[in-house]
mmCIF file with all atom_site columns, C-alpha atoms and ligand atoms in Angstrom:
data_model
loop_
_atom_site.group_PDB
_atom_site.id
_atom_site.type_symbol
_atom_site.label_atom_id
_atom_site.label_alt_id
_atom_site.label_comp_id
_atom_site.label_asym_id
_atom_site.label_entity_id
_atom_site.label_seq_id
_atom_site.pdbx_PDB_ins_code
_atom_site.Cartn_x
_atom_site.Cartn_y
_atom_site.Cartn_z
_atom_site.occupancy
_atom_site.B_iso_or_equiv
_atom_site.pdbx_formal_charge
_atom_site.auth_seq_id
_atom_site.auth_comp_id
_atom_site.auth_asym_id
_atom_site.auth_atom_id
_atom_site.pdbx_PDB_model_num
ATOM   1   C  CA  . MET A 1 1   ? 0.000  0.000   0.000   1.00 91.00 ? 1   MET A CA  1
ATOM   2   C  CA  . HIS A 1 2   ? 1.355  3.386   -1.018  1.00 98.00 ? 2   HIS A CA  1
ATOM   3   C  CA  . LEU A 1 3   ? 1.355  6.188   1.553   1.00 98.00 ? 3   LEU A CA  1
ATOM   4   C  CA  . ILE A 1 4   ? 1.718  9.931   1.034   1.00 98.00 ? 4   ILE A CA  1
ATOM   5   C  CA  . ALA A 1 5   ? 3.389  11.948  3.787   1.00 99.00 ? 5   ALA A CA  1
ATOM   6   C  CA  . PRO A 1 6   ? 3.293  15.708  3.163   1.00 98.00 ? 6   PRO A CA  1
ATOM   7   C  CA  . SER A 1 7   ? 6.197  17.577  4.766   1.00 98.00 ? 7   SER A CA  1
ATOM   8   C  CA  . ILE A 1 8   ? 4.926  20.523  6.780   1.00 98.00 ? 8   ILE A CA  1
ATOM   9   C  CA  . LEU A 1 9   ? 8.261  22.231  6.116   1.00 98.00 ? 9   LEU A CA  1
ATOM   10  C  CA  . SER A 1 10  ? 6.581  23.877  3.111   1.00 98.00 ? 10  SER A CA  1
ATOM   11  C  CA  . ALA A 1 11  ? 3.323  24.699  4.940   1.00 98.00 ? 11  ALA A CA  1
ATOM   12  C  CA  . ASP A 1 12  ? 2.309  28.202  6.019   1.00 98.00 ? 12  ASP A CA  1
ATOM   13  C  CA  . PHE A 1 13  ? 3.689  28.278  9.560   1.00 98.00 ? 13  PHE A CA  1
ATOM   14  C  CA  . ALA A 1 14  ? 1.457  31.189  10.526  1.00 98.00 ? 14  ALA A CA  1
ATOM   15  C  CA  . ARG A 1 15  ? -1.520 28.829  10.077  1.00 98.00 ? 15  ARG A CA  1
ATOM   16  C  CA  . LEU A 1 16  ? 0.097  25.470  10.792  1.00 98.00 ? 16  LEU A CA  1
ATOM   17  C  CA  . GLY A 1 17  ? -2.859 23.777  12.479  1.00 98.00 ? 17  GLY A CA  1
ATOM   18  C  CA  . GLU A 1 18  ? -5.165 24.665  9.598   1.00 98.00 ? 18  GLU A CA  1
ATOM   19  C  CA  . GLU A 1 19  ? -2.571 23.428  7.101   1.00 98.00 ? 19  GLU A CA  1
ATOM   20  C  CA  . VAL A 1 20  ? -2.309 20.051  8.863   1.00 98.00 ? 20  VAL A CA  1
ATOM   21  C  CA  . THR A 1 21  ? -6.085 19.660  8.930   1.00 98.00 ? 21  THR A CA  1
ATOM   22  C  CA  . ARG A 1 22  ? -6.396 20.742  5.314   1.00 98.00 ? 22  ARG A CA  1
ATOM   23  C  CA  . VAL A 1 23  ? -3.734 18.407  3.949   1.00 98.00 ? 23  VAL A CA  1
ATOM   24  C  CA  . LEU A 1 24  ? -5.198 15.416  5.796   1.00 98.00 ? 24  LEU A CA  1
ATOM   25  C  CA  . ALA A 1 25  ? -8.677 16.268  4.497   1.00 98.00 ? 25  ALA A CA  1
ATOM   26  C  CA  . ALA A 1 26  ? -7.078 16.381  1.047   1.00 98.00 ? 26  ALA A CA  1
ATOM   27  C  CA  . GLY A 1 27  ? -6.089 12.717  1.392   1.00 98.00 ? 27  GLY A CA  1
ATOM   28  C  CA  . ALA A 1 28  ? -2.674 12.642  3.079   1.00 98.00 ? 28  ALA A CA  1
ATOM   29  C  CA  . ASP A 1 29  ? -1.811 9.508   5.088   1.00 98.00 ? 29  ASP A CA  1
ATOM   30  C  CA  . TRP A 1 30  ? 0.950  10.752  7.405   1.00 98.00 ? 30  TRP A CA  1
ATOM   31  C  CA  . ILE A 1 31  ? 2.284  14.122  8.513   1.00 98.00 ? 31  ILE A CA  1
ATOM   32  C  CA  . HIS A 1 32  ? 6.048  14.329  7.845   1.00 99.00 ? 32  HIS A CA  1
ATOM   33  C  CA  . PHE A 1 33  ? 7.654  16.525  10.512  1.00 98.00 ? 33  PHE A CA  1
ATOM   34  C  CA  . ASP A 1 34  ? 11.142 17.830  9.641   1.00 98.00 ? 34  ASP A CA  1
ATOM   35  C  CA  . VAL A 1 35  ? 13.289 18.728  12.639  1.00 98.00 ? 35  VAL A CA  1
ATOM   36  C  CA  . MET A 1 36  ? 16.434 20.731  11.820  1.00 98.00 ? 36  MET A CA  1
ATOM   37  C  CA  . ASP A 1 37  ? 18.916 22.065  14.360  1.00 98.00 ? 37  ASP A CA  1
ATOM   38  C  CA  . ASN A 1 38  ? 21.336 24.424  12.542  1.00 98.00 ? 38  ASN A CA  1
ATOM   39  C  CA  . HIS A 1 39  ? 24.109 21.992  13.494  1.00 98.00 ? 39  HIS A CA  1
ATOM   40  C  CA  . TYR A 1 40  ? 23.605 18.648  11.751  1.00 98.00 ? 40  TYR A CA  1
ATOM   41  C  CA  . VAL A 1 41  ? 21.957 20.595  8.908   1.00 98.00 ? 41  VAL A CA  1
ATOM   42  C  CA  . PRO A 1 42  ? 22.246 24.309  8.066   1.00 98.00 ? 42  PRO A CA  1
ATOM   43  C  CA  . ASN A 1 43  ? 18.654 25.207  8.881   1.00 98.00 ? 43  ASN A CA  1
ATOM   44  C  CA  . LEU A 1 44  ? 16.451 25.524  11.945  1.00 98.00 ? 44  LEU A CA  1
ATOM   45  C  CA  . THR A 1 45  ? 12.819 24.428  12.077  1.00 98.00 ? 45  THR A CA  1
ATOM   46  C  CA  . VAL A 1 46  ? 10.507 23.078  14.750  1.00 98.00 ? 46  VAL A CA  1
ATOM   47  C  CA  . GLY A 1 47  ? 10.753 21.017  17.925  1.00 98.00 ? 47  GLY A CA  1
ATOM   48  C  CA  . PRO A 1 48  ? 8.638  18.938  20.310  1.00 98.00 ? 48  PRO A CA  1
ATOM   49  C  CA  . LEU A 1 49  ? 6.378  21.850  21.329  1.00 98.00 ? 49  LEU A CA  1
ATOM   50  C  CA  . VAL A 1 50  ? 5.114  22.185  17.775  1.00 98.00 ? 50  VAL A CA  1
ATOM   51  C  CA  . CYS A 1 51  ? 4.656  18.422  17.467  1.00 98.00 ? 51  CYS A CA  1
ATOM   52  C  CA  . GLN A 1 52  ? 2.633  18.496  20.686  1.00 98.00 ? 52  GLN A CA  1
ATOM   53  C  CA  . ALA A 1 53  ? 0.536  21.376  19.333  1.00 98.00 ? 53  ALA A CA  1
ATOM   54  C  CA  . ILE A 1 54  ? -0.518 19.523  16.178  1.00 98.00 ? 54  ILE A CA  1
ATOM   55  C  CA  . ARG A 1 55  ? -0.954 16.091  17.840  1.00 98.00 ? 55  ARG A CA  1
ATOM   56  C  CA  . PRO A 1 56  ? -4.570 16.705  18.990  1.00 98.00 ? 56  PRO A CA  1
ATOM   57  C  CA  . LEU A 1 57  ? -5.625 17.680  15.455  1.00 98.00 ? 57  LEU A CA  1
ATOM   58  C  CA  . THR A 1 58  ? -5.474 14.170  14.031  1.00 98.00 ? 58  THR A CA  1
ATOM   59  C  CA  . THR A 1 59  ? -5.043 10.463  14.677  1.00 98.00 ? 59  THR A CA  1
ATOM   60  C  CA  . ALA A 1 60  ? -2.857 10.162  11.542  1.00 98.00 ? 60  ALA A CA  1
ATOM   61  C  CA  . PRO A 1 61  ? 0.737  9.119   12.232  1.00 98.00 ? 61  PRO A CA  1
ATOM   62  C  CA  . ILE A 1 62  ? 3.252  11.917  12.796  1.00 99.00 ? 62  ILE A CA  1
ATOM   63  C  CA  . ASP A 1 63  ? 6.458  10.893  11.030  1.00 99.00 ? 63  ASP A CA  1
ATOM   64  C  CA  . VAL A 1 64  ? 9.268  12.752  12.806  1.00 99.00 ? 64  VAL A CA  1
ATOM   65  C  CA  . HIS A 1 65  ? 12.433 13.113  10.717  1.00 99.00 ? 65  HIS A CA  1
ATOM   66  C  CA  . LEU A 1 66  ? 15.237 14.169  13.043  1.00 99.00 ? 66  LEU A CA  1
ATOM   67  C  CA  . MET A 1 67  ? 18.045 16.117  11.391  1.00 98.00 ? 67  MET A CA  1
ATOM   68  C  CA  . VAL A 1 68  ? 19.723 16.876  14.709  1.00 98.00 ? 68  VAL A CA  1
ATOM   69  C  CA  . GLN A 1 69  ? 22.954 16.062  16.485  1.00 98.00 ? 69  GLN A CA  1
ATOM   70  C  CA  . PRO A 1 70  ? 23.112 14.688  19.112  1.00 97.00 ? 70  PRO A CA  1
ATOM   71  C  CA  . VAL A 1 71  ? 19.994 12.546  18.663  1.00 98.00 ? 71  VAL A CA  1
ATOM   72  C  CA  . ASP A 1 72  ? 19.326 10.765  21.952  1.00 98.00 ? 72  ASP A CA  1
ATOM   73  C  CA  . ARG A 1 73  ? 18.609 13.717  24.238  1.00 98.00 ? 73  ARG A CA  1
ATOM   74  C  CA  . ILE A 1 74  ? 15.634 14.902  22.193  1.00 98.00 ? 74  ILE A CA  1
ATOM   75  C  CA  . VAL A 1 75  ? 14.044 11.456  21.554  1.00 98.00 ? 75  VAL A CA  1
ATOM   76  C  CA  . PRO A 1 76  ? 11.986 11.215  24.796  1.00 98.00 ? 76  PRO A CA  1
ATOM   77  C  CA  . ASP A 1 77  ? 10.692 14.769  24.222  1.00 98.00 ? 77  ASP A CA  1
ATOM   78  C  CA  . PHE A 1 78  ? 9.305  13.817  20.812  1.00 99.00 ? 78  PHE A CA  1
ATOM   79  C  CA  . ALA A 1 79  ? 7.840  10.582  22.154  1.00 98.00 ? 79  ALA A CA  1
ATOM   80  C  CA  . ARG A 1 80  ? 6.006  12.586  24.830  1.00 98.00 ? 80  ARG A CA  1
ATOM   81  C  CA  . ALA A 1 81  ? 4.915  15.100  22.178  1.00 98.00 ? 81  ALA A CA  1
ATOM   82  C  CA  . GLY A 1 82  ? 3.070  12.354  20.318  1.00 98.00 ? 82  GLY A CA  1
ATOM   83  C  CA  . ALA A 1 83  ? 5.466  11.264  17.570  1.00 98.00 ? 83  ALA A CA  1
ATOM   84  C  CA  . SER A 1 84  ? 4.365  7.995   15.967  1.00 98.00 ? 84  SER A CA  1
ATOM   85  C  CA  . LEU A 1 85  ? 7.622  7.236   14.172  1.00 98.00 ? 85  LEU A CA  1
ATOM   86  C  CA  . ILE A 1 86  ? 11.038 8.737   14.857  1.00 99.00 ? 86  ILE A CA  1
ATOM   87  C  CA  . SER A 1 87  ? 13.762 8.509   12.195  1.00 99.00 ? 87  SER A CA  1
ATOM   88  C  CA  . PHE A 1 88  ? 17.370 9.621   12.505  1.00 99.00 ? 88  PHE A CA  1
ATOM   89  C  CA  . HIS A 1 89  ? 20.548 9.768   10.428  1.00 98.00 ? 89  HIS A CA  1
ATOM   90  C  CA  . PRO A 1 90  ? 23.195 7.196   11.459  1.00 98.00 ? 90  PRO A CA  1
ATOM   91  C  CA  . GLU A 1 91  ? 25.962 9.828   11.068  1.00 97.00 ? 91  GLU A CA  1
ATOM   92  C  CA  . ALA A 1 92  ? 24.260 11.939  13.732  1.00 98.00 ? 92  ALA A CA  1
ATOM   93  C  CA  . SER A 1 93  ? 24.359 9.261   16.448  1.00 98.00 ? 93  SER A CA  1
ATOM   94  C  CA  . LEU A 1 94  ? 27.508 7.964   18.139  1.00 96.00 ? 94  LEU A CA  1
ATOM   95  C  CA  . HIS A 1 95  ? 25.763 4.671   18.963  1.00 98.00 ? 95  HIS A CA  1
ATOM   96  C  CA  . VAL A 1 96  ? 23.246 3.799   16.276  1.00 98.00 ? 96  VAL A CA  1
ATOM   97  C  CA  . ASP A 1 97  ? 22.046 0.560   17.865  1.00 98.00 ? 97  ASP A CA  1
ATOM   98  C  CA  . ARG A 1 98  ? 21.528 2.313   21.212  1.00 98.00 ? 98  ARG A CA  1
ATOM   99  C  CA  . THR A 1 99  ? 19.506 5.125   19.610  1.00 99.00 ? 99  THR A CA  1
ATOM   100 C  CA  . ILE A 1 100 ? 17.282 2.569   17.858  1.00 99.00 ? 100 ILE A CA  1
ATOM   101 C  CA  . ASP A 1 101 ? 16.645 0.830   21.197  1.00 98.00 ? 101 ASP A CA  1
ATOM   102 C  CA  . LEU A 1 102 ? 15.920 4.167   22.869  1.00 98.00 ? 102 LEU A CA  1
ATOM   103 C  CA  . ILE A 1 103 ? 13.279 5.151   20.289  1.00 99.00 ? 103 ILE A CA  1
ATOM   104 C  CA  . ARG A 1 104 ? 11.633 1.733   20.668  1.00 98.00 ? 104 ARG A CA  1
ATOM   105 C  CA  . ALA A 1 105 ? 11.737 1.943   24.473  1.00 98.00 ? 105 ALA A CA  1
ATOM   106 C  CA  . GLU A 1 106 ? 10.008 5.322   24.253  1.00 98.00 ? 106 GLU A CA  1
ATOM   107 C  CA  . GLY A 1 107 ? 7.127  3.615   22.459  1.00 98.00 ? 107 GLY A CA  1
ATOM   108 C  CA  . CYS A 1 108 ? 7.693  4.880   18.913  1.00 98.00 ? 108 CYS A CA  1
ATOM   109 C  CA  . GLN A 1 109 ? 8.355  3.150   15.626  1.00 98.00 ? 109 GLN A CA  1
ATOM   110 C  CA  . VAL A 1 110 ? 11.951 3.450   14.433  1.00 99.00 ? 110 VAL A CA  1
ATOM   111 C  CA  . GLY A 1 111 ? 13.408 4.661   11.142  1.00 99.00 ? 111 GLY A CA  1
ATOM   112 C  CA  . LEU A 1 112 ? 16.925 5.121   9.761   1.00 98.00 ? 112 LEU A CA  1
ATOM   113 C  CA  . VAL A 1 113 ? 17.643 7.826   7.186   1.00 99.00 ? 113 VAL A CA  1
ATOM   114 C  CA  . PHE A 1 114 ? 20.258 7.627   4.423   1.00 98.00 ? 114 PHE A CA  1
ATOM   115 C  CA  . ASN A 1 115 ? 21.682 10.746  2.786   1.00 98.00 ? 115 ASN A CA  1
ATOM   116 C  CA  . PRO A 1 116 ? 22.439 10.577  -0.945  1.00 98.00 ? 116 PRO A CA  1
ATOM   117 C  CA  . ALA A 1 117 ? 26.109 9.657   -0.320  1.00 98.00 ? 117 ALA A CA  1
ATOM   118 C  CA  . THR A 1 118 ? 25.544 7.406   2.718   1.00 98.00 ? 118 THR A CA  1
ATOM   119 C  CA  . PRO A 1 119 ? 25.848 3.673   2.009   1.00 98.00 ? 119 PRO A CA  1
ATOM   120 C  CA  . LEU A 1 120 ? 23.270 1.206   3.319   1.00 98.00 ? 120 LEU A CA  1
ATOM   121 C  CA  . ASP A 1 121 ? 25.913 -0.950  5.066   1.00 98.00 ? 121 ASP A CA  1
ATOM   122 C  CA  . VAL A 1 122 ? 24.710 -0.264  8.594   1.00 98.00 ? 122 VAL A CA  1
ATOM   123 C  CA  . LEU A 1 123 ? 21.521 -2.168  7.687   1.00 98.00 ? 123 LEU A CA  1
ATOM   124 C  CA  . ASP A 1 124 ? 23.573 -5.390  7.846   1.00 98.00 ? 124 ASP A CA  1
ATOM   125 C  CA  . TYR A 1 125 ? 23.465 -5.072  11.613  1.00 98.00 ? 125 TYR A CA  1
ATOM   126 C  CA  . VAL A 1 126 ? 20.198 -3.331  12.470  1.00 98.00 ? 126 VAL A CA  1
ATOM   127 C  CA  . ILE A 1 127 ? 17.572 -3.981  9.780   1.00 98.00 ? 127 ILE A CA  1
ATOM   128 C  CA  . HIS A 1 128 ? 15.820 -6.503  12.061  1.00 98.00 ? 128 HIS A CA  1
ATOM   129 C  CA  . LYS A 1 129 ? 15.054 -3.631  14.474  1.00 98.00 ? 129 LYS A CA  1
ATOM   130 C  CA  . LEU A 1 130 ? 13.568 -1.147  11.991  1.00 98.00 ? 130 LEU A CA  1
ATOM   131 C  CA  . ASP A 1 131 ? 10.049 -0.163  10.929  1.00 98.00 ? 131 ASP A CA  1
ATOM   132 C  CA  . LEU A 1 132 ? 11.125 2.344   8.286   1.00 99.00 ? 132 LEU A CA  1
ATOM   133 C  CA  . ILE A 1 133 ? 14.017 3.039   5.935   1.00 99.00 ? 133 ILE A CA  1
ATOM   134 C  CA  . LEU A 1 134 ? 14.095 6.591   4.588   1.00 99.00 ? 134 LEU A CA  1
ATOM   135 C  CA  . ILE A 1 135 ? 16.166 7.315   1.489   1.00 99.00 ? 135 ILE A CA  1
ATOM   136 C  CA  . MET A 1 136 ? 17.007 10.999  1.008   1.00 99.00 ? 136 MET A CA  1
ATOM   137 C  CA  . SER A 1 137 ? 16.796 12.087  -2.614  1.00 98.00 ? 137 SER A CA  1
ATOM   138 C  CA  . VAL A 1 138 ? 18.214 15.538  -1.755  1.00 98.00 ? 138 VAL A CA  1
ATOM   139 C  CA  . ASN A 1 139 ? 20.805 16.658  0.776   1.00 98.00 ? 139 ASN A CA  1
ATOM   140 C  CA  . PRO A 1 140 ? 18.892 17.354  3.988   1.00 98.00 ? 140 PRO A CA  1
ATOM   141 C  CA  . GLY A 1 141 ? 18.244 20.890  5.163   1.00 98.00 ? 141 GLY A CA  1
ATOM   142 C  CA  . PHE A 1 142 ? 15.832 22.541  2.755   1.00 98.00 ? 142 PHE A CA  1
ATOM   143 C  CA  . GLY A 1 143 ? 12.571 21.971  0.941   1.00 98.00 ? 143 GLY A CA  1
ATOM   144 C  CA  . GLY A 1 144 ? 12.134 22.675  -2.737  1.00 98.00 ? 144 GLY A CA  1
ATOM   145 C  CA  . GLN A 1 145 ? 15.327 21.004  -4.019  1.00 98.00 ? 145 GLN A CA  1
ATOM   146 C  CA  . ALA A 1 146 ? 15.478 18.881  -7.176  1.00 98.00 ? 146 ALA A CA  1
ATOM   147 C  CA  . PHE A 1 147 ? 15.161 15.078  -6.942  1.00 98.00 ? 147 PHE A CA  1
ATOM   148 C  CA  . ASN A 1 148 ? 18.518 13.311  -7.384  1.00 98.00 ? 148 ASN A CA  1
ATOM   149 C  CA  . PRO A 1 149 ? 17.945 10.310  -9.688  1.00 98.00 ? 149 PRO A CA  1
ATOM   150 C  CA  . ALA A 1 150 ? 21.272 8.766   -8.600  1.00 97.00 ? 150 ALA A CA  1
ATOM   151 C  CA  . VAL A 1 151 ? 19.476 7.489   -5.475  1.00 98.00 ? 151 VAL A CA  1
ATOM   152 C  CA  . LEU A 1 152 ? 17.124 5.228   -7.475  1.00 98.00 ? 152 LEU A CA  1
ATOM   153 C  CA  . PRO A 1 153 ? 19.578 2.274   -7.429  1.00 98.00 ? 153 PRO A CA  1
ATOM   154 C  CA  . LYS A 1 154 ? 19.797 2.729   -3.662  1.00 98.00 ? 154 LYS A CA  1
ATOM   155 C  CA  . VAL A 1 155 ? 16.004 2.553   -3.397  1.00 98.00 ? 155 VAL A CA  1
ATOM   156 C  CA  . ARG A 1 156 ? 16.129 -0.729  -5.346  1.00 98.00 ? 156 ARG A CA  1
ATOM   157 C  CA  . ALA A 1 157 ? 18.931 -2.020  -3.072  1.00 98.00 ? 157 ALA A CA  1
ATOM   158 C  CA  . ALA A 1 158 ? 16.959 -1.077  0.048   1.00 98.00 ? 158 ALA A CA  1
ATOM   159 C  CA  . ARG A 1 159 ? 13.871 -2.849  -1.330  1.00 98.00 ? 159 ARG A CA  1
ATOM   160 C  CA  . ALA A 1 160 ? 15.953 -6.008  -1.884  1.00 98.00 ? 160 ALA A CA  1
ATOM   161 C  CA  . ARG A 1 161 ? 17.267 -5.843  1.689   1.00 98.00 ? 161 ARG A CA  1
ATOM   162 C  CA  . ILE A 1 162 ? 13.732 -5.444  3.049   1.00 98.00 ? 162 ILE A CA  1
ATOM   163 C  CA  . ALA A 1 163 ? 12.541 -8.443  1.022   1.00 98.00 ? 163 ALA A CA  1
ATOM   164 C  CA  . ALA A 1 164 ? 15.468 -10.518 2.322   1.00 98.00 ? 164 ALA A CA  1
ATOM   165 C  CA  . SER A 1 165 ? 14.721 -9.465  5.907   1.00 98.00 ? 165 SER A CA  1
ATOM   166 C  CA  . GLY A 1 166 ? 11.167 -10.798 5.712   1.00 97.00 ? 166 GLY A CA  1
ATOM   167 C  CA  . ARG A 1 167 ? 10.046 -7.842  7.851   1.00 97.00 ? 167 ARG A CA  1
ATOM   168 C  CA  . ALA A 1 168 ? 7.266  -5.339  7.172   1.00 97.00 ? 168 ALA A CA  1
ATOM   169 C  CA  . ILE A 1 169 ? 9.522  -2.298  6.831   1.00 98.00 ? 169 ILE A CA  1
ATOM   170 C  CA  . ARG A 1 170 ? 8.260  0.774   5.010   1.00 98.00 ? 170 ARG A CA  1
ATOM   171 C  CA  . LEU A 1 171 ? 10.556 2.280   2.359   1.00 98.00 ? 171 LEU A CA  1
ATOM   172 C  CA  . GLU A 1 172 ? 10.176 6.041   2.232   1.00 99.00 ? 172 GLU A CA  1
ATOM   173 C  CA  . VAL A 1 173 ? 11.731 8.556   -0.169  1.00 99.00 ? 173 VAL A CA  1
ATOM   174 C  CA  . ASP A 1 174 ? 12.179 12.219  0.779   1.00 98.00 ? 174 ASP A CA  1
ATOM   175 C  CA  . GLY A 1 175 ? 13.185 15.162  -1.397  1.00 98.00 ? 175 GLY A CA  1
ATOM   176 C  CA  . GLY A 1 176 ? 11.960 16.523  -4.710  1.00 98.00 ? 176 GLY A CA  1
ATOM   177 C  CA  . VAL A 1 177 ? 9.063  14.058  -5.007  1.00 98.00 ? 177 VAL A CA  1
ATOM   178 C  CA  . LYS A 1 178 ? 6.487  15.362  -7.535  1.00 98.00 ? 178 LYS A CA  1
ATOM   179 C  CA  . VAL A 1 179 ? 3.584  14.048  -9.601  1.00 98.00 ? 179 VAL A CA  1
ATOM   180 C  CA  . ASP A 1 180 ? 5.908  13.559  -12.574 1.00 98.00 ? 180 ASP A CA  1
ATOM   181 C  CA  . ASN A 1 181 ? 8.499  11.370  -10.786 1.00 98.00 ? 181 ASN A CA  1
ATOM   182 C  CA  . ILE A 1 182 ? 6.515  9.530   -8.104  1.00 98.00 ? 182 ILE A CA  1
ATOM   183 C  CA  . GLY A 1 183 ? 5.766  6.643   -10.491 1.00 98.00 ? 183 GLY A CA  1
ATOM   184 C  CA  . GLU A 1 184 ? 9.411  5.992   -11.246 1.00 98.00 ? 184 GLU A CA  1
ATOM   185 C  CA  . ILE A 1 185 ? 10.282 6.183   -7.527  1.00 98.00 ? 185 ILE A CA  1
ATOM   186 C  CA  . ALA A 1 186 ? 7.546  3.654   -6.756  1.00 98.00 ? 186 ALA A CA  1
ATOM   187 C  CA  . ARG A 1 187 ? 8.797  1.366   -9.519  1.00 98.00 ? 187 ARG A CA  1
ATOM   188 C  CA  . ALA A 1 188 ? 12.219 1.405   -7.821  1.00 98.00 ? 188 ALA A CA  1
ATOM   189 C  CA  . GLY A 1 189 ? 10.530 -0.020  -4.721  1.00 98.00 ? 189 GLY A CA  1
ATOM   190 C  CA  . ALA A 1 190 ? 9.440  2.888   -2.528  1.00 98.00 ? 190 ALA A CA  1
ATOM   191 C  CA  . ASP A 1 191 ? 6.043  2.631   -0.824  1.00 98.00 ? 191 ASP A CA  1
ATOM   192 C  CA  . THR A 1 192 ? 5.954  5.857   1.217   1.00 98.00 ? 192 THR A CA  1
ATOM   193 C  CA  . PHE A 1 193 ? 6.436  9.300   -0.320  1.00 98.00 ? 193 PHE A CA  1
ATOM   194 C  CA  . VAL A 1 194 ? 7.337  12.563  1.381   1.00 99.00 ? 194 VAL A CA  1
ATOM   195 C  CA  . ALA A 1 195 ? 6.351  15.655  -0.579  1.00 98.00 ? 195 ALA A CA  1
ATOM   196 C  CA  . GLY A 1 196 ? 6.648  19.197  0.723   1.00 98.00 ? 196 GLY A CA  1
ATOM   197 C  CA  . SER A 1 197 ? 6.729  21.876  -1.955  1.00 98.00 ? 197 SER A CA  1
ATOM   198 C  CA  . ALA A 1 198 ? 4.828  19.733  -4.486  1.00 98.00 ? 198 ALA A CA  1
ATOM   199 C  CA  . ILE A 1 199 ? 1.782  19.702  -2.196  1.00 98.00 ? 199 ILE A CA  1
ATOM   200 C  CA  . PHE A 1 200 ? 1.970  22.847  -0.050  1.00 98.00 ? 200 PHE A CA  1
ATOM   201 C  CA  . GLY A 1 201 ? 3.206  24.920  -2.993  1.00 98.00 ? 201 GLY A CA  1
ATOM   202 C  CA  . ALA A 1 202 ? 0.055  24.124  -4.974  1.00 98.00 ? 202 ALA A CA  1
ATOM   203 C  CA  . PRO A 1 203 ? -3.311 25.855  -4.502  1.00 98.00 ? 203 PRO A CA  1
ATOM   204 C  CA  . ASP A 1 204 ? -5.311 22.611  -4.363  1.00 98.00 ? 204 ASP A CA  1
ATOM   205 C  CA  . TYR A 1 205 ? -3.711 19.950  -2.129  1.00 98.00 ? 205 TYR A CA  1
ATOM   206 C  CA  . ALA A 1 206 ? -6.387 17.360  -2.940  1.00 98.00 ? 206 ALA A CA  1
ATOM   207 C  CA  . GLN A 1 207 ? -5.716 17.699  -6.647  1.00 98.00 ? 207 GLN A CA  1
ATOM   208 C  CA  . VAL A 1 208 ? -1.956 17.060  -6.233  1.00 98.00 ? 208 VAL A CA  1
ATOM   209 C  CA  . ILE A 1 209 ? -2.496 14.109  -3.885  1.00 98.00 ? 209 ILE A CA  1
ATOM   210 C  CA  . ALA A 1 210 ? -5.080 12.608  -6.252  1.00 98.00 ? 210 ALA A CA  1
ATOM   211 C  CA  . ALA A 1 211 ? -2.678 13.040  -9.187  1.00 98.00 ? 211 ALA A CA  1
ATOM   212 C  CA  . MET A 1 212 ? 0.064  11.306  -7.175  1.00 98.00 ? 212 MET A CA  1
ATOM   213 C  CA  . ARG A 1 213 ? -2.306 8.449   -6.339  1.00 98.00 ? 213 ARG A CA  1
ATOM   214 C  CA  . GLY A 1 214 ? -3.222 8.209   -10.016 1.00 98.00 ? 214 GLY A CA  1
ATOM   215 C  CA  . GLU A 1 215 ? 0.456  7.747   -10.917 1.00 98.00 ? 215 GLU A CA  1
ATOM   216 C  CA  . LEU A 1 216 ? 0.883  5.182   -8.118  1.00 98.00 ? 216 LEU A CA  1
ATOM   217 C  CA  . ALA A 1 217 ? -2.174 3.223   -9.270  1.00 97.00 ? 217 ALA A CA  1
ATOM   218 C  CA  . ARG A 1 218 ? -0.567 2.873   -12.708 1.00 95.00 ? 218 ARG A CA  1
ATOM   219 C  CA  . VAL A 1 219 ? 2.543  1.387   -11.084 1.00 94.00 ? 219 VAL A CA  1
ATOM   220 C  CA  . ALA A 1 220 ? 0.489  -1.078  -9.056  1.00 78.00 ? 220 ALA A CA  1
ATOM   221 C  CA  . ALA A 1 221 ? -1.557 -2.109  -12.106 1.00 77.00 ? 221 ALA A CA  1
HETATM 222 C  C1  . DX5 B 2 .   ? 14.674 17.978  3.549   1.00 66.61 ? 301 DX5 B C1  1
HETATM 223 C  C2  . DX5 B 2 .   ? 13.438 17.454  4.237   1.00 66.61 ? 301 DX5 B C2  1
HETATM 224 C  C3  . DX5 B 2 .   ? 12.325 17.101  3.301   1.00 66.61 ? 301 DX5 B C3  1
HETATM 225 C  C4  . DX5 B 2 .   ? 11.816 18.264  2.510   1.00 66.61 ? 301 DX5 B C4  1
HETATM 226 C  C5  . DX5 B 2 .   ? 11.007 17.801  1.353   1.00 66.61 ? 301 DX5 B C5  1
HETATM 227 O  O1  . DX5 B 2 .   ? 15.722 18.040  4.466   1.00 66.61 ? 301 DX5 B O1  1
HETATM 228 O  O2  . DX5 B 2 .   ? 13.752 16.277  4.947   1.00 66.61 ? 301 DX5 B O2  1
HETATM 229 O  O3  . DX5 B 2 .   ? 11.268 16.466  3.999   1.00 66.61 ? 301 DX5 B O3  1
HETATM 230 O  O4  . DX5 B 2 .   ? 11.041 19.118  3.267   1.00 66.61 ? 301 DX5 B O4  1
HETATM 231 O  O5  . DX5 B 2 .   ? 10.585 18.924  0.645   1.00 66.61 ? 301 DX5 B O5  1
HETATM 232 P  P1  . DX5 B 2 .   ? 10.394 18.878  -0.927  1.00 66.61 ? 301 DX5 B P1  1
HETATM 233 O  O6  . DX5 B 2 .   ? 9.323  17.873  -1.197  1.00 66.61 ? 301 DX5 B O6  1
HETATM 234 O  O7  . DX5 B 2 .   ? 10.004 20.264  -1.256  1.00 66.61 ? 301 DX5 B O7  1
HETATM 235 O  O8  . DX5 B 2 .   ? 11.715 18.460  -1.526  1.00 66.61 ? 301 DX5 B O8  1
HETATM 236 ZN ZN1 . ZN  B 3 .   ? 12.140 14.977  5.784   1.00 66.61 ? 302 ZN  B ZN1 1
#
């Protein structure tokens, strides 16, 4: 089943609650919540207080993408703020296996995020503990960047690893996802799609999400 996770990074922050409600009414499955710290990435966004503020608006999963360093200190705060999944970049944690266990112990689902130049090797040791693998198709830090097609082989490789693991792990792609490339990304093996500017930059969110689902239906057929 294909899932669409709009990134609120491109929403109107002056009306964030309304934007969350609107995009879910338009057919979104998850809310993708980008956390940037001006340290691991050169941008600064939102923290647990904002996650807590939007949590009562919906029962849809909140997909927290941590682009922060260090990781561990902030994990319990996001769990308390209502995060459903928490994903982090292996480069940002000194002890990747420990961070995975911490997220699980805090009652959240666990994801690992791979930058365009980060190999998947760490999966050899931890894939059996994951619920989500997130492949970045841009360098993290900003919305509105162009999709990097060089990550498509990595999406295929991640799909093969998931199949070999026998686990129900979602394979998410983040960065530059649009109506005109979502089909090719799905064909490479992704099942969960983050889209920020493609959705929030359009006047009619429902129309973009429906067009994305139309492309995905053609892949499934
Ligand atoms: C980038 C973020 C993405 C980004 C996606 O660091 O992780 O979630 O907001 O935005 P678009 O879809 O505009 O590339
Ligand atoms: Zn993200």
